[in-house]
Short mmCIF file of N, CA and C in Angstrom, two decimals:
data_model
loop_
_atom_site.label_atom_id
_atom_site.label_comp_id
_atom_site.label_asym_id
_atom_site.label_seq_id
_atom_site.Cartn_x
_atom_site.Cartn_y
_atom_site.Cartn_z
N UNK A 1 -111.99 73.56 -15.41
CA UNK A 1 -112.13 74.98 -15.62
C UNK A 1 -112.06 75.69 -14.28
N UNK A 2 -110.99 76.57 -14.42
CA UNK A 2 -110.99 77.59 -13.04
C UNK A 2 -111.46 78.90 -13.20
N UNK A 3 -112.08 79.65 -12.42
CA UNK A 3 -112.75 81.07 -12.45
C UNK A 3 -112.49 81.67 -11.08
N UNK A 4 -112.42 82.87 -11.21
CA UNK A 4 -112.30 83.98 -10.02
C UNK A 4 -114.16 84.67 -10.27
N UNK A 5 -114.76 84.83 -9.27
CA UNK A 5 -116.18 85.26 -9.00
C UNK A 5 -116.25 86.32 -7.78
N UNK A 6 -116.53 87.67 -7.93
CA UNK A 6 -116.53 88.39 -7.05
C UNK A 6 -118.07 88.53 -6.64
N UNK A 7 -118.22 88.68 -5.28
CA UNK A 7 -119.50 88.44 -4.55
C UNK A 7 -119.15 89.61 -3.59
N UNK A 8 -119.86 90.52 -3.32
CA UNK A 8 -120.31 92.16 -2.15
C UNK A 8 -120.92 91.71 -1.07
N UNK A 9 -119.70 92.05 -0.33
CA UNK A 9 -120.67 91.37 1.19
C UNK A 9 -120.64 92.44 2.15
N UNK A 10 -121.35 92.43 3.45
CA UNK A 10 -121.13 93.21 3.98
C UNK A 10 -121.08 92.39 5.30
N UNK A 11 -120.09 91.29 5.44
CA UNK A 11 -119.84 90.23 6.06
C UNK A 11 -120.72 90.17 6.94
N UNK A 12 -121.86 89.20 6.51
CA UNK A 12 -123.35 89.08 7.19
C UNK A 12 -123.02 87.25 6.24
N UNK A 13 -123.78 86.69 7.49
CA UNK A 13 -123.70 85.04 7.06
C UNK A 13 -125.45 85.25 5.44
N UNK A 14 -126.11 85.68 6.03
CA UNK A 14 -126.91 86.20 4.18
C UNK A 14 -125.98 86.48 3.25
N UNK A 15 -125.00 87.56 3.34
CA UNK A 15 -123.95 87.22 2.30
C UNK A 15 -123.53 85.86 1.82
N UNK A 16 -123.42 85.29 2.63
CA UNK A 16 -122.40 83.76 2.27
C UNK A 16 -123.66 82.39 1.77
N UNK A 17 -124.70 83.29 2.11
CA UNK A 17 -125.85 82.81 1.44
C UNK A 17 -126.03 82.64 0.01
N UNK A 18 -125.11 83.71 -0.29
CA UNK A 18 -125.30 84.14 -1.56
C UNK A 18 -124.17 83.15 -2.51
N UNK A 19 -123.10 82.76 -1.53
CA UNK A 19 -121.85 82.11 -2.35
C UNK A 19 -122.55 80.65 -2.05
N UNK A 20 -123.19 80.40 -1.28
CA UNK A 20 -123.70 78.94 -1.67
C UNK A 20 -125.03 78.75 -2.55
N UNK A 21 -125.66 79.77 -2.70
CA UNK A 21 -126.37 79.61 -3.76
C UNK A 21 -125.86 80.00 -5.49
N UNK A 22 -124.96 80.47 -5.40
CA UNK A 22 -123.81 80.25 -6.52
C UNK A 22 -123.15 79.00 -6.61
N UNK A 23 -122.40 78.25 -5.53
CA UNK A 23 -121.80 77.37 -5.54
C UNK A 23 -122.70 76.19 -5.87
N UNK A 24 -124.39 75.99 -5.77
CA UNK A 24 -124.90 75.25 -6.27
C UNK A 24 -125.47 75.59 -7.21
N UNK A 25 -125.47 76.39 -7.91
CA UNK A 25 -125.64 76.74 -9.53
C UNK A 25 -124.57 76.57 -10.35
N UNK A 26 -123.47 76.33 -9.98
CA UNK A 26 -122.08 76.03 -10.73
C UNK A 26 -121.72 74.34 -11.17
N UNK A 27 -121.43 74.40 -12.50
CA UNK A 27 -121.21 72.89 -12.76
C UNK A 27 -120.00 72.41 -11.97
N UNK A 28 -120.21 70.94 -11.37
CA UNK A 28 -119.00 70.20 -10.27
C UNK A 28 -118.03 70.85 -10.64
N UNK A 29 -117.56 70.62 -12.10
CA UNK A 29 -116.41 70.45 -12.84
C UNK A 29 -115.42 72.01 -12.20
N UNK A 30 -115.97 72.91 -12.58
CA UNK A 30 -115.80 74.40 -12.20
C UNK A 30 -115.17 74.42 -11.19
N UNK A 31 -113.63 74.92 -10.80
CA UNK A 31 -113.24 75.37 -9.41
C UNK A 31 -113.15 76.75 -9.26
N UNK A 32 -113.56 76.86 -8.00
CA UNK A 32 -113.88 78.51 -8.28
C UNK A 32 -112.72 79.54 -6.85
N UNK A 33 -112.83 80.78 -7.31
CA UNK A 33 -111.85 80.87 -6.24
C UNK A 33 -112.59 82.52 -5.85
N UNK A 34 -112.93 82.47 -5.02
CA UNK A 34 -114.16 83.45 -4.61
C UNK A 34 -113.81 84.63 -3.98
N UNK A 35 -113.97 86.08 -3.77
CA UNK A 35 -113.46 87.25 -3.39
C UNK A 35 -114.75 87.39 -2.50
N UNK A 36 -114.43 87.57 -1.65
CA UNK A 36 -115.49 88.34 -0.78
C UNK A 36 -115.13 89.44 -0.87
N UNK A 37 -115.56 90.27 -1.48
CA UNK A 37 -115.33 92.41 -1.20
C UNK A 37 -116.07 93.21 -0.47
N UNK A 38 -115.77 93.73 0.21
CA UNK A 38 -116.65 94.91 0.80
C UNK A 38 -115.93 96.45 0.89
N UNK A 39 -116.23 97.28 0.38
CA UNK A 39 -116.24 98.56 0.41
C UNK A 39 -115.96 99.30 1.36
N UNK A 40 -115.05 99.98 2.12
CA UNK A 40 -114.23 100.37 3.23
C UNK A 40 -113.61 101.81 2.58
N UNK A 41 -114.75 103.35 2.76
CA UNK A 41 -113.52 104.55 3.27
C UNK A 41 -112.68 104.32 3.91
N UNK A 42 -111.44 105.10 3.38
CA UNK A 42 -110.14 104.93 4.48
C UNK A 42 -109.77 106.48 4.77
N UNK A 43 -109.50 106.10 6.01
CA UNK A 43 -109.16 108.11 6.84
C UNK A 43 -108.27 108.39 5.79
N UNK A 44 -108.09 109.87 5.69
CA UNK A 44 -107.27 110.59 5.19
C UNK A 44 -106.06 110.92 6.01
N UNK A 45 -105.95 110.60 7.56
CA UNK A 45 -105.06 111.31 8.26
C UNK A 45 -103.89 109.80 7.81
N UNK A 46 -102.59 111.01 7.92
CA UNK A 46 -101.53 110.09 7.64
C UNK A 46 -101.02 109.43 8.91
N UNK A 47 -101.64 109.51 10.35
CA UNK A 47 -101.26 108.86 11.55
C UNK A 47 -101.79 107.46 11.12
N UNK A 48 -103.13 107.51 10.85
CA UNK A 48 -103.81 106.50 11.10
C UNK A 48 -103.85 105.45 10.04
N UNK A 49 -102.84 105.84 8.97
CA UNK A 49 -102.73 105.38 7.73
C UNK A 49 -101.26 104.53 8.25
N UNK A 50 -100.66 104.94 8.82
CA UNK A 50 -99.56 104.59 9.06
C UNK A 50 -99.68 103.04 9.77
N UNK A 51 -100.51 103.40 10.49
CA UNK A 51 -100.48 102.17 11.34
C UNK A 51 -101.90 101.38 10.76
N UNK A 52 -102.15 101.54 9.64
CA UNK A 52 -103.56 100.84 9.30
C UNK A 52 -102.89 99.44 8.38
N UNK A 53 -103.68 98.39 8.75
CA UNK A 53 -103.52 97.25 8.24
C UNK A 53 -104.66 96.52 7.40
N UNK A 54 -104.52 95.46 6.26
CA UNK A 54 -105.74 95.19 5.96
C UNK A 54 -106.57 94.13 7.19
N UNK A 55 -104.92 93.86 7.03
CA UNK A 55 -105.86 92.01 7.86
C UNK A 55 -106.52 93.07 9.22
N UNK A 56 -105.69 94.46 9.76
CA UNK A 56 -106.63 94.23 11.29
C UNK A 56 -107.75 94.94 11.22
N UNK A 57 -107.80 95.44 9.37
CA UNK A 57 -109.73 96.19 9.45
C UNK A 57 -109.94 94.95 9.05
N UNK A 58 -109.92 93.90 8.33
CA UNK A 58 -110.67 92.65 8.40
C UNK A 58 -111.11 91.72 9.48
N UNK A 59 -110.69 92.03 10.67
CA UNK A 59 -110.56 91.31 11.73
C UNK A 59 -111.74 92.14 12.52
N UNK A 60 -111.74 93.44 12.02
CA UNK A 60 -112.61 94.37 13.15
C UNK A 60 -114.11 94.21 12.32
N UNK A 61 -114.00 94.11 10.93
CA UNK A 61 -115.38 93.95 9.97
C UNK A 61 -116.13 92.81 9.83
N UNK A 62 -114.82 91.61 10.12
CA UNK A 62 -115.86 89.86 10.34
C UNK A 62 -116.22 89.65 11.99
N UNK A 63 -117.20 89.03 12.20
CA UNK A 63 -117.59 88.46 13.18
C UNK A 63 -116.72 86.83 13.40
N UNK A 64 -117.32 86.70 14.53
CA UNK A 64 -116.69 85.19 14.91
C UNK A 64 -117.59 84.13 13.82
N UNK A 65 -119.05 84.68 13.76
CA UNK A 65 -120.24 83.61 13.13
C UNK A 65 -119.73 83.36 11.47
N UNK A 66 -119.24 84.89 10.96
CA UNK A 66 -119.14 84.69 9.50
C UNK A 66 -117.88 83.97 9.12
N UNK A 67 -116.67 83.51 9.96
CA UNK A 67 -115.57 83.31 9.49
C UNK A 67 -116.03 81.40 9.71
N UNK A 68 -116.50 81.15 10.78
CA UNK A 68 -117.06 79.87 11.03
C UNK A 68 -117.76 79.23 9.89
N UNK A 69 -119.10 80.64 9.26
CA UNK A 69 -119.49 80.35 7.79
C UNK A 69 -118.84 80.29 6.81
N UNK A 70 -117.71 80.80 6.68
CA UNK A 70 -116.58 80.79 5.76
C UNK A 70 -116.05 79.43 5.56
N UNK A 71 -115.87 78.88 6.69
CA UNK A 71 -115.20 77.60 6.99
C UNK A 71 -115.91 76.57 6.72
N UNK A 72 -117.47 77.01 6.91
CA UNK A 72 -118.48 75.64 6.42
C UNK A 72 -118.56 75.54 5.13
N UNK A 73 -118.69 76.39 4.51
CA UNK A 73 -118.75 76.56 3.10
C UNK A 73 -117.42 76.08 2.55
N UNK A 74 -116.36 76.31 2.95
CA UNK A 74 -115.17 75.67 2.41
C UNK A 74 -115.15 73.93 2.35
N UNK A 75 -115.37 73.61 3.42
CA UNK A 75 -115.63 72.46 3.89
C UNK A 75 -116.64 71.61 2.78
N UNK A 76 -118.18 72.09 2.74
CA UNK A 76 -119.46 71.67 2.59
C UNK A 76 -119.11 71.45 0.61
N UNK A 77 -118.35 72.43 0.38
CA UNK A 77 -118.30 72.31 -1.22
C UNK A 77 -116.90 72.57 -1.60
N UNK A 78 -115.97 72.07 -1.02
CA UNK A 78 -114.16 71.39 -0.73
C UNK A 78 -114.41 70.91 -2.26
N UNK A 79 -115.02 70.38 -2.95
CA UNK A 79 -114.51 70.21 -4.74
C UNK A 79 -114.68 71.07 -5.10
N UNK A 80 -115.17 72.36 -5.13
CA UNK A 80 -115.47 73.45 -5.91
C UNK A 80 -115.07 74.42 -5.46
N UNK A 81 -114.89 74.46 -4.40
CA UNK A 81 -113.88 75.96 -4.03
C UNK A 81 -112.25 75.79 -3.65
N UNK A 82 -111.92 76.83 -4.30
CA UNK A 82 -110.06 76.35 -4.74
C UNK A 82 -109.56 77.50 -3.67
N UNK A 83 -110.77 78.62 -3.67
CA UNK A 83 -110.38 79.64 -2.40
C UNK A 83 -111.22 80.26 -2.15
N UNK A 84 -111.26 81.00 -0.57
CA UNK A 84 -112.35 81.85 -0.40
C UNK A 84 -111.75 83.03 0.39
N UNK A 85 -111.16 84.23 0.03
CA UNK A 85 -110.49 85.34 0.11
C UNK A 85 -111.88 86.50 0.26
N UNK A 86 -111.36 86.65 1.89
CA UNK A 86 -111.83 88.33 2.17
C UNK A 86 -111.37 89.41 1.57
N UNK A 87 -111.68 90.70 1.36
CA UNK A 87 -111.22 91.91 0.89
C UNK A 87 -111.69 93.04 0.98
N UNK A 88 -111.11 94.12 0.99
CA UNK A 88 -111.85 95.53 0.82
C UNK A 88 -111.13 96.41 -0.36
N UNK A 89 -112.11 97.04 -0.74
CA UNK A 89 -111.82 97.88 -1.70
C UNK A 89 -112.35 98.83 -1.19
N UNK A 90 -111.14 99.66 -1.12
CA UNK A 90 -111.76 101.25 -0.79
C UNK A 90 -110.45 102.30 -1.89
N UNK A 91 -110.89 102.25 -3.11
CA UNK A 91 -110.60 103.20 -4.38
C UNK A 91 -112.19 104.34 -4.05
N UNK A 92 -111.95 105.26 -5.15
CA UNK A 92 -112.77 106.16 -5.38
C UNK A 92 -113.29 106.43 -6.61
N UNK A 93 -112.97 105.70 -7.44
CA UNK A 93 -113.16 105.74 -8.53
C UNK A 93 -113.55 104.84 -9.77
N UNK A 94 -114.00 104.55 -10.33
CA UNK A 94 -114.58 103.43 -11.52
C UNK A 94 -113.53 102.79 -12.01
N UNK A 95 -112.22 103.34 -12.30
CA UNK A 95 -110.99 103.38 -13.00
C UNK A 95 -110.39 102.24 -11.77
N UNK A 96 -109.73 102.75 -10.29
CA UNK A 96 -109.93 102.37 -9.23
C UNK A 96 -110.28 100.59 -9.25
N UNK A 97 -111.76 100.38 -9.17
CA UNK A 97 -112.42 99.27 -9.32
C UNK A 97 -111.96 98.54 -10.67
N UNK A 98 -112.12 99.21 -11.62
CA UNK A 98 -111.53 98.29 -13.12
C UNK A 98 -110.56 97.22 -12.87
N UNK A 99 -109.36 98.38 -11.85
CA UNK A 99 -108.00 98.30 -12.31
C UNK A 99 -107.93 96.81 -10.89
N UNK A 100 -108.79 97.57 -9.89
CA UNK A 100 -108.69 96.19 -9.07
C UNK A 100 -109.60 95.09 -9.27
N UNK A 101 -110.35 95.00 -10.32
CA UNK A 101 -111.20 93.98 -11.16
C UNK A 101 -110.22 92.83 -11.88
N UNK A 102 -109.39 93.75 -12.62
CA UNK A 102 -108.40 93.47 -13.21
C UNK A 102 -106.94 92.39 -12.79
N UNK A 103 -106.41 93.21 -11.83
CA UNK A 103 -105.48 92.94 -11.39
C UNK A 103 -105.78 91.12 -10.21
N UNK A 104 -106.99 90.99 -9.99
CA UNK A 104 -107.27 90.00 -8.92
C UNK A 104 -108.12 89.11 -10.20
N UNK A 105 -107.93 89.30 -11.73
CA UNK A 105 -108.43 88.45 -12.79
C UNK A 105 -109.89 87.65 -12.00
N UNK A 106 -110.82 89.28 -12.13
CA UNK A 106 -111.92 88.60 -11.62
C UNK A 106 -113.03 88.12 -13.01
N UNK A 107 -113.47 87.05 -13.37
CA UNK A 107 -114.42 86.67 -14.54
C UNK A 107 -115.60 86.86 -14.47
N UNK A 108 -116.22 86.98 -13.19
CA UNK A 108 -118.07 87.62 -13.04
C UNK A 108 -118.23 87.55 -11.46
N UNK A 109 -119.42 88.82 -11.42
CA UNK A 109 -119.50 88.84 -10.40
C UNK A 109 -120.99 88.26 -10.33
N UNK A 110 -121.01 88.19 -8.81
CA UNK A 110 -122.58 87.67 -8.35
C UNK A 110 -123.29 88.28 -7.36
N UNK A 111 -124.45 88.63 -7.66
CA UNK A 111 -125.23 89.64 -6.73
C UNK A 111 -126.41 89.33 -6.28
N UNK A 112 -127.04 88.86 -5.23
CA UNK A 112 -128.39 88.88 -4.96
C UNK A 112 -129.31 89.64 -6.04
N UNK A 113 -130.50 88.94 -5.66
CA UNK A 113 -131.78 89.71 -6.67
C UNK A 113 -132.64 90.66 -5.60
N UNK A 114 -132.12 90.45 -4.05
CA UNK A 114 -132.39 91.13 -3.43
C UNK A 114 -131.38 91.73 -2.60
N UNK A 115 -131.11 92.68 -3.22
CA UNK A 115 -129.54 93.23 -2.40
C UNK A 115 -129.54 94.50 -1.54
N UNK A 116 -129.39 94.18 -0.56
CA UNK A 116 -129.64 95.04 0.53
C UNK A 116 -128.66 95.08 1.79
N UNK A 117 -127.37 95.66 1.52
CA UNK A 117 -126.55 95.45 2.38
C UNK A 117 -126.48 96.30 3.88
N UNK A 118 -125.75 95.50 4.83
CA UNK A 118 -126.23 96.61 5.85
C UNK A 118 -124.78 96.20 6.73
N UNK A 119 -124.04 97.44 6.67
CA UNK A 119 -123.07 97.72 7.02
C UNK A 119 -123.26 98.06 8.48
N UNK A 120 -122.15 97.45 9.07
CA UNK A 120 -122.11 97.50 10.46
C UNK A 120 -120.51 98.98 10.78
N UNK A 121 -120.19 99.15 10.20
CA UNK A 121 -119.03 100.45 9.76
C UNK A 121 -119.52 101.69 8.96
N UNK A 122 -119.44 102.79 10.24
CA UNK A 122 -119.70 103.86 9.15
C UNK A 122 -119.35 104.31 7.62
N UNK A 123 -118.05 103.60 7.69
CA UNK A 123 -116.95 103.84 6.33
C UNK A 123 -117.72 103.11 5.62
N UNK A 124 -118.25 101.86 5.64
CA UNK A 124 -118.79 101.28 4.22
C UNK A 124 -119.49 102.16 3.40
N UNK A 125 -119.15 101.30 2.19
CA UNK A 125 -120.09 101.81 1.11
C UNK A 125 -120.72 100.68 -0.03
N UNK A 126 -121.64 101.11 -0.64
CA UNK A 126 -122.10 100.02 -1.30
C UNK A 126 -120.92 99.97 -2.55
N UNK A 127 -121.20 98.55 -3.08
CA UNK A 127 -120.10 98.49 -4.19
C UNK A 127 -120.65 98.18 -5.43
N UNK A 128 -122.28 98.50 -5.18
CA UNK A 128 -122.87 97.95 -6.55
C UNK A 128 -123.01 99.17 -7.64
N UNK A 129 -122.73 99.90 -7.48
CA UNK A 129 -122.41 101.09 -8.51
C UNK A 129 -120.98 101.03 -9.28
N UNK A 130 -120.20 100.57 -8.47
CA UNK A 130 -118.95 100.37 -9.41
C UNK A 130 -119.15 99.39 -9.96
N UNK A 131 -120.25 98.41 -9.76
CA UNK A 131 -120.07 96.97 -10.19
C UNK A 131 -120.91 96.78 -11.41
N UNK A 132 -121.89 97.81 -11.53
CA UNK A 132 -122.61 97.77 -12.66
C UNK A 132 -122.15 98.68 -13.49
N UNK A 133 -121.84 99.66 -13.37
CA UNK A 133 -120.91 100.32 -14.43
C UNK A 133 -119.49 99.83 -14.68
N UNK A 134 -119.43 98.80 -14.36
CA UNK A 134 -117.69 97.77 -14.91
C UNK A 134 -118.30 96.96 -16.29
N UNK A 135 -117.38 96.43 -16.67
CA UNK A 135 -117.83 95.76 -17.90
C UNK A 135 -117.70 93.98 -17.72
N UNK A 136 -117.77 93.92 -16.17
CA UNK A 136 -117.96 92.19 -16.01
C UNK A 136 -119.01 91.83 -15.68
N UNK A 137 -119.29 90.63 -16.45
CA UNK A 137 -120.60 89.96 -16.65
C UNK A 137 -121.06 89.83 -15.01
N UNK A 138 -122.31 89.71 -14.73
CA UNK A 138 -123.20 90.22 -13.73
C UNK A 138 -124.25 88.67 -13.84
N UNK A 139 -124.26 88.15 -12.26
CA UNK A 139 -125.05 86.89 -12.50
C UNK A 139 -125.79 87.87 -11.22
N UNK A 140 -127.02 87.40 -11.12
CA UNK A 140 -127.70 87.57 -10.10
C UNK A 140 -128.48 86.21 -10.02
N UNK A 141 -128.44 86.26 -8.85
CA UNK A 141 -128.98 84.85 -7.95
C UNK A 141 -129.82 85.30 -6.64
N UNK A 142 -130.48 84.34 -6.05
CA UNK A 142 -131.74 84.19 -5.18
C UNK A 142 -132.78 84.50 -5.36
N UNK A 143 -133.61 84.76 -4.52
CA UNK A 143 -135.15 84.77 -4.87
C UNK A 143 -135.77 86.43 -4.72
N UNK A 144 -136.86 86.78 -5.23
CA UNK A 144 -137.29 88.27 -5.10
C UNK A 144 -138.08 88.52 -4.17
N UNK A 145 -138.42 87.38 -3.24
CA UNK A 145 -138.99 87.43 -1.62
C UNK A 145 -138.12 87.14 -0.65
N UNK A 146 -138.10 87.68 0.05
CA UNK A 146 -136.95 87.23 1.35
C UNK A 146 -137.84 86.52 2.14
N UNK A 147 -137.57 85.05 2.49
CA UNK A 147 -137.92 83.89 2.84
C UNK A 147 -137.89 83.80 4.46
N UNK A 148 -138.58 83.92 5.09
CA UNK A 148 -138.79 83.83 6.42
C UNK A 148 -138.02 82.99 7.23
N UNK A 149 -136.89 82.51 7.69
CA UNK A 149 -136.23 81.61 7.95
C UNK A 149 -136.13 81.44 9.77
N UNK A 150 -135.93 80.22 10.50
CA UNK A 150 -136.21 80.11 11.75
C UNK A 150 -134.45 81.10 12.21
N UNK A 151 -133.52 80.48 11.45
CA UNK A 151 -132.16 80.77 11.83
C UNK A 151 -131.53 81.67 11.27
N UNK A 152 -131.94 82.95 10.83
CA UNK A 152 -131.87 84.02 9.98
C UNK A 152 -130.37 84.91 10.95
N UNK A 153 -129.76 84.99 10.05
CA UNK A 153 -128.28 85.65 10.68
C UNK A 153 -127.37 84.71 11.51
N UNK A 154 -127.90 83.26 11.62
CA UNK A 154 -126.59 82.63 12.29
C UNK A 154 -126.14 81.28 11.16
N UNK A 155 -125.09 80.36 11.78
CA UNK A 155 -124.12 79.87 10.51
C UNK A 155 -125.27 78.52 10.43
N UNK A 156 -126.06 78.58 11.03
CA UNK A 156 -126.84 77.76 10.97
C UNK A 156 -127.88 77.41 9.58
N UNK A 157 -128.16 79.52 9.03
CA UNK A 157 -129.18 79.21 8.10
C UNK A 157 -128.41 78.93 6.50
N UNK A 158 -127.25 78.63 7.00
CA UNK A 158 -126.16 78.04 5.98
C UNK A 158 -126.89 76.74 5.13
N UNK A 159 -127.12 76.15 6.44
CA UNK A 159 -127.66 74.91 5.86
C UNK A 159 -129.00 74.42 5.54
N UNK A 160 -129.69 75.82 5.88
CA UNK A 160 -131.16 76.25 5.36
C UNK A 160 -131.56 75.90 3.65
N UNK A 161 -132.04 74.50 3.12
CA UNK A 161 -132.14 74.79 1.70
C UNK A 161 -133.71 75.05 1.56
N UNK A 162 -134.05 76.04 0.93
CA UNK A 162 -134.93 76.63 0.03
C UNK A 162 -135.55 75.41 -1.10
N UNK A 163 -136.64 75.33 -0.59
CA UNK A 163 -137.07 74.06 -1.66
C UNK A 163 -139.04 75.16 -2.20
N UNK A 164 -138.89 74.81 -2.99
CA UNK A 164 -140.14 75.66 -3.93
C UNK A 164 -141.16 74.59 -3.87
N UNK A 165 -142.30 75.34 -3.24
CA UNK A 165 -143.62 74.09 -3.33
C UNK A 165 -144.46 75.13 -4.14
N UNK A 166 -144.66 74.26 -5.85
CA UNK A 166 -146.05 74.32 -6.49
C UNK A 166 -147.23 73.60 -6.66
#
């Protein structure tokens, strides 16, 4: 079984936190092919449109740490991920989002239970308003305490597992 899973990042290695705590909630069998999205105004001026690219606002929005996390995660769960694709969506509209829901045959998205994004670009915007008023199924994953971690923001707390003592 193959699936497309859209996950809101605001390319922070906690984001990618979020695709490995999906990726271990997913049965082996499952290959999954993963969207990273983040939300990007785009100028209105037609100079700057002209010469605007995706890959070189993607290049200016990832860090060196998150693409490294990108790579561990590819690596760390290589049976289950078939792809792991950056993106921005910058529509304005619900219709907008549908149509690019649609068109990239996304099957559910996944959202922290504590979602709190923090954009390093004035242009961002959150994407969880288009995402809850869409009509694709909605998993939320992690915990409702944010967990004190020694390696918090580097590719390190990748490999941070969360174990529950009762």
């Amino acid at each position: 079984m193959e699936k497309t899973v859209l996950i809101p990042t605001d390319f922070s290695i906690a984001s990618l936190n979020i695709v490995k705590n999906y990726l271990n909630e997913q049965p082996a069998d499952v290959k999954l092919n993963i969207i990273l999205l983040h939300g990007l105004h785009q100028t209105d001026s037609i100079t700057s449109l002209l010469f605007c690219s995706k890959s070189r606002m993607l290049e200016e929005l990832t860090s060196k740490e998150f693409n490294e996390g990108c790579h561990v995660l590819k690596n760390k769960y290589a049976s289950q991920i078939r792809s792991i694709r950056k993106d921005v969506f910058s529509g304005f509209t619900q219709a907008a989002f549908n149509n690019y829901a649609e068109a990239n045959r996304i099957d559910e998205v996944c959202i922290p239970i504590l979602y709190n994004p923090r954009f390093n670009s004035k242009n961002s915007f959150d994407l969880l308003p288009y995402i809850k008023a869409s009509k694709l199924p909605i998993q939320t994953i992690g915990s409702a305490v944010d967990v004190p971690m020694p390696e918090k923001g580097e590719v390190a707390e990748l490999f941070f597992n969360r174990v529950s003592v009762s």
